[in-house]
Tab-separated table of C-alpha atoms in Angstrom:
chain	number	residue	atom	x	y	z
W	24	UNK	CA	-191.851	127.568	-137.008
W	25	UNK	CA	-194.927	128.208	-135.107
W	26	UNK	CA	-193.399	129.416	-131.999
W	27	UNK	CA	-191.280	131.601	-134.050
W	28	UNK	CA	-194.288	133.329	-135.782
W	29	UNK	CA	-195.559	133.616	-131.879
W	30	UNK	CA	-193.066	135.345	-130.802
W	31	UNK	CA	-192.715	137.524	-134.002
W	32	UNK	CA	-196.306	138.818	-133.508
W	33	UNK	CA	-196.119	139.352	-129.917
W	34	UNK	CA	-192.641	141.507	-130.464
W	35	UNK	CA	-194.623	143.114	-132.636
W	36	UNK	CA	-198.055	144.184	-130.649
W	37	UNK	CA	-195.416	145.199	-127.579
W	38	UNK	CA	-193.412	147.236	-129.982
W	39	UNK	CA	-196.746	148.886	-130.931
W	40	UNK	CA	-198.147	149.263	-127.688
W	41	UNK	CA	-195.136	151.071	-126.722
W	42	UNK	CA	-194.930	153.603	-129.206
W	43	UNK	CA	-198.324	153.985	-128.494
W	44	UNK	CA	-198.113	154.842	-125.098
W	45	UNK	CA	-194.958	156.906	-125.787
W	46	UNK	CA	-196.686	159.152	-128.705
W	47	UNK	CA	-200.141	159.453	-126.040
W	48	UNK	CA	-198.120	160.225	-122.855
W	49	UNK	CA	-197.701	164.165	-122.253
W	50	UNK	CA	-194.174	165.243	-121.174
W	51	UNK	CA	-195.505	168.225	-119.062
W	52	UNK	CA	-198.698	170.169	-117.671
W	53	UNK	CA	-198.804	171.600	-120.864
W	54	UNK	CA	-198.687	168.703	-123.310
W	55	UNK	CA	-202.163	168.456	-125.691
W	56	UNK	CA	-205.228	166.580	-124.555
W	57	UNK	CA	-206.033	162.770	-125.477
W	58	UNK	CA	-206.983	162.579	-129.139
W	59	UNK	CA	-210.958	163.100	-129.374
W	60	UNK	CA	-212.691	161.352	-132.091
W	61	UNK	CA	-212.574	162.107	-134.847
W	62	UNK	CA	-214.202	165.073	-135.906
W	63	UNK	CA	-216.003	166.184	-140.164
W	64	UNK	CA	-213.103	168.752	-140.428
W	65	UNK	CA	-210.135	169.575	-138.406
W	66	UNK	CA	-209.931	172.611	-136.514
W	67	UNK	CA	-207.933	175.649	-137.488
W	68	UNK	CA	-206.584	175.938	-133.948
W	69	UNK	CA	-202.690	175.242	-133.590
W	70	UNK	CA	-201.671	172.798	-130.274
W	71	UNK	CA	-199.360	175.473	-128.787
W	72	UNK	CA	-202.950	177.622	-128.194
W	73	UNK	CA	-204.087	174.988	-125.836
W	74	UNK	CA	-203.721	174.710	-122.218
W	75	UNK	CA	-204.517	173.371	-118.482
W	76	UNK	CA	-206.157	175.693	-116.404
W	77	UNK	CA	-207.833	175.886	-113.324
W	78	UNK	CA	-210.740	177.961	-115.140
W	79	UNK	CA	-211.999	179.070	-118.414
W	80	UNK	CA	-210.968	182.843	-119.357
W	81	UNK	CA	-212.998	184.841	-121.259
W	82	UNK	CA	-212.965	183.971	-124.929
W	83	UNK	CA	-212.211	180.556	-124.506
W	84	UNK	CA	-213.948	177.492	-124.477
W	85	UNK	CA	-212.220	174.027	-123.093
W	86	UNK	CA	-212.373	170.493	-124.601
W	87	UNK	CA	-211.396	167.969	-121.449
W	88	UNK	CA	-211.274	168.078	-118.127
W	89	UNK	CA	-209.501	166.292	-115.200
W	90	UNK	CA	-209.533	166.108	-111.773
W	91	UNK	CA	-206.605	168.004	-109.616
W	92	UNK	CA	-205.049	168.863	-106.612
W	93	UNK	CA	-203.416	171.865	-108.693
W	94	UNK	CA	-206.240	174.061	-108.369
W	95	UNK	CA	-206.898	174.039	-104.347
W	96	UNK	CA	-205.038	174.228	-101.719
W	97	UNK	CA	-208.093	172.417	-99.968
W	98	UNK	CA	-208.684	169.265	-101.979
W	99	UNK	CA	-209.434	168.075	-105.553
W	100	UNK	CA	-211.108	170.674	-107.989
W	101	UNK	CA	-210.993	170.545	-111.662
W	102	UNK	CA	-208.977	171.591	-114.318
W	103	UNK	CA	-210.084	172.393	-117.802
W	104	UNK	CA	-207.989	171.776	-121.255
W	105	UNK	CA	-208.820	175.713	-122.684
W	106	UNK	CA	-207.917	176.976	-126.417
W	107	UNK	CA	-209.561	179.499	-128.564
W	108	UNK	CA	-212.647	178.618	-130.446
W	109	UNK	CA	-212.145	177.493	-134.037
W	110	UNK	CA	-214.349	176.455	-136.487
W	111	UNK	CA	-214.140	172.411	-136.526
W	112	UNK	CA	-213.382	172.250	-132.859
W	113	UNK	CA	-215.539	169.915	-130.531
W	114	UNK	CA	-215.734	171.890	-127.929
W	115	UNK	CA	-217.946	171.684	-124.046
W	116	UNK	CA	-219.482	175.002	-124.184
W	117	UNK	CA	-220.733	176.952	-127.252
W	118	UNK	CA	-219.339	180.429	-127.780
W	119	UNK	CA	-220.277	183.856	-128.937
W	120	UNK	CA	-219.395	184.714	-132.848
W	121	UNK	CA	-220.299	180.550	-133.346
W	122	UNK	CA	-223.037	178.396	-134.014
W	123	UNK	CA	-222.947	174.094	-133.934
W	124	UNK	CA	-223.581	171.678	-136.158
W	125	UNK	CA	-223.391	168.778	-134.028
W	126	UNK	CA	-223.571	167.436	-130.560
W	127	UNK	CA	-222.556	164.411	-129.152
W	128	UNK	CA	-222.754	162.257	-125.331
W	129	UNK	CA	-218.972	162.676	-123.594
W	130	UNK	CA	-217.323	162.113	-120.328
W	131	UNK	CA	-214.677	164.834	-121.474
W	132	UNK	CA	-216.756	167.829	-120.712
W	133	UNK	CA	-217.141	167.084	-116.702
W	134	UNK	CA	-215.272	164.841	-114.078
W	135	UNK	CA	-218.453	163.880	-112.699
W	136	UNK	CA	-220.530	162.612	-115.362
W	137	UNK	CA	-222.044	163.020	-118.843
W	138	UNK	CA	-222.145	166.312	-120.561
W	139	UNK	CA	-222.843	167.144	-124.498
W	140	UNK	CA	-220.499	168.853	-126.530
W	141	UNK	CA	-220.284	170.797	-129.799
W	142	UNK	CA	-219.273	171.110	-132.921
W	143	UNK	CA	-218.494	174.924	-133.362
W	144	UNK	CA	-219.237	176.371	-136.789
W	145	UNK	CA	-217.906	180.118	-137.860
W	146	UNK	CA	-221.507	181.171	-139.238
W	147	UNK	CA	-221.810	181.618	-143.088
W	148	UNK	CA	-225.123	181.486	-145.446
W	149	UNK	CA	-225.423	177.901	-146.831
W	150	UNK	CA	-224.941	176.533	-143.244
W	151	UNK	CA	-227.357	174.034	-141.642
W	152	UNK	CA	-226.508	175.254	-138.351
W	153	UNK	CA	-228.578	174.424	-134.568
W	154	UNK	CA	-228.705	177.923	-133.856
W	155	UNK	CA	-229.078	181.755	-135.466
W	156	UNK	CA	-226.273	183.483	-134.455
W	157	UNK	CA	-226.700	187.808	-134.659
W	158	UNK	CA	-226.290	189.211	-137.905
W	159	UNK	CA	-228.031	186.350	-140.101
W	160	UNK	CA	-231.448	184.652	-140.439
W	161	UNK	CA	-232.475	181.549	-142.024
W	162	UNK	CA	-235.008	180.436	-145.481
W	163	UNK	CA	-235.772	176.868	-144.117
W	164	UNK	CA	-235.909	174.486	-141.252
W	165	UNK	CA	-235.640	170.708	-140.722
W	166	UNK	CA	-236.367	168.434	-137.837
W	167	UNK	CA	-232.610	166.490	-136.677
W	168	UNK	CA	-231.314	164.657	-133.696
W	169	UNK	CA	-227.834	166.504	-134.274
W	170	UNK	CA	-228.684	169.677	-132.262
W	171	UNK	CA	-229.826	167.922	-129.091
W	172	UNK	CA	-228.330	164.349	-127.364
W	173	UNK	CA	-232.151	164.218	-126.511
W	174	UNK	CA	-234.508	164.060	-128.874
W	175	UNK	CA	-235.300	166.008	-131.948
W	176	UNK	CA	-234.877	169.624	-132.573
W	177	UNK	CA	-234.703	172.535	-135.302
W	178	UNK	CA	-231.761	172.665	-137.385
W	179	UNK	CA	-231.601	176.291	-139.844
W	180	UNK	CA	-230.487	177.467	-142.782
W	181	UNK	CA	-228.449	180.477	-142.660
W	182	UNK	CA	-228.498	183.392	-144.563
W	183	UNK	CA	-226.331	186.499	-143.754
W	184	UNK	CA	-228.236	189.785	-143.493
């Protein structure tokens, strides 16, 4: 009876494992990134939008990277997992029209290392935001360790103008 129970539960993790690894594995260069974790609020930003790329074009930001021999004809270079910016997306660089709310440590954002990333807001009044994006100002301040991975810095609140 014991063995049986043994063998049950190790069916069982394999069966998981594998459907794991089958609903993580991409089919082509153009399947979505690894999962990120999770995030306050999902992003507004559809899968197809995303891509691989072998740079960043203007008006988009990317949210992994790899290293490739796609990109050179000379050795490896990286490649960068690109989509529009959305509000709710973790995303390596901030962008222009958004503020953040949040950073955190990641290995996503570089192939070499450590880099922060963000957590892109579409600016509205009533936001506690870590920046002041054109077109608004803010009534009050507060000292947080969400703006910066290092230390302490000025969070506002927003108010349209």
């Amino acid at each position: 009876m014991l063995r049986s129970k043994l063998r049950s539960m190790l069916l069982g993790v394999g069966t998981a494992s594998v459907m794991l690894g089958t609903a993580l594995a991409p089919t082509s260069a153009s399947a979505a990134a690894p999962a990120a974790p999770a995030a306050p609020a999902p992003a507004d930003v559809s899968a197809a939008a995303a891509f691989w790329s072998c740079t960043v074009p203007s008006g988009y930001t990317y949210t992994n990277t790899r290293s490739t021999l796609s990109c050179s004809t000379t050795g490896i270079r990286t490649q960068y997992y690109v989509q529009p910016p959305a509000d709710g997306l973790w995303a390596c660089t901030t962008m222009s029209g958004y503020t953040y709310t949040d950073t955190r440590t990641t290995l996503s954002c570089s192939t070499s290392g450590t880099r922060t990333m963000y957590y892109l807001r579409t600016p509205s009044t009533g936001l506690w935001a870590c920046t002041v994006p054109p077109g608004f100002t803010y009534t009050s301040t507060r000292t947080t360790l969400s703006c910066s991975t290092s230390g302490t810095r000025t969070m506002y609140y927003l108010r349209q103008l």
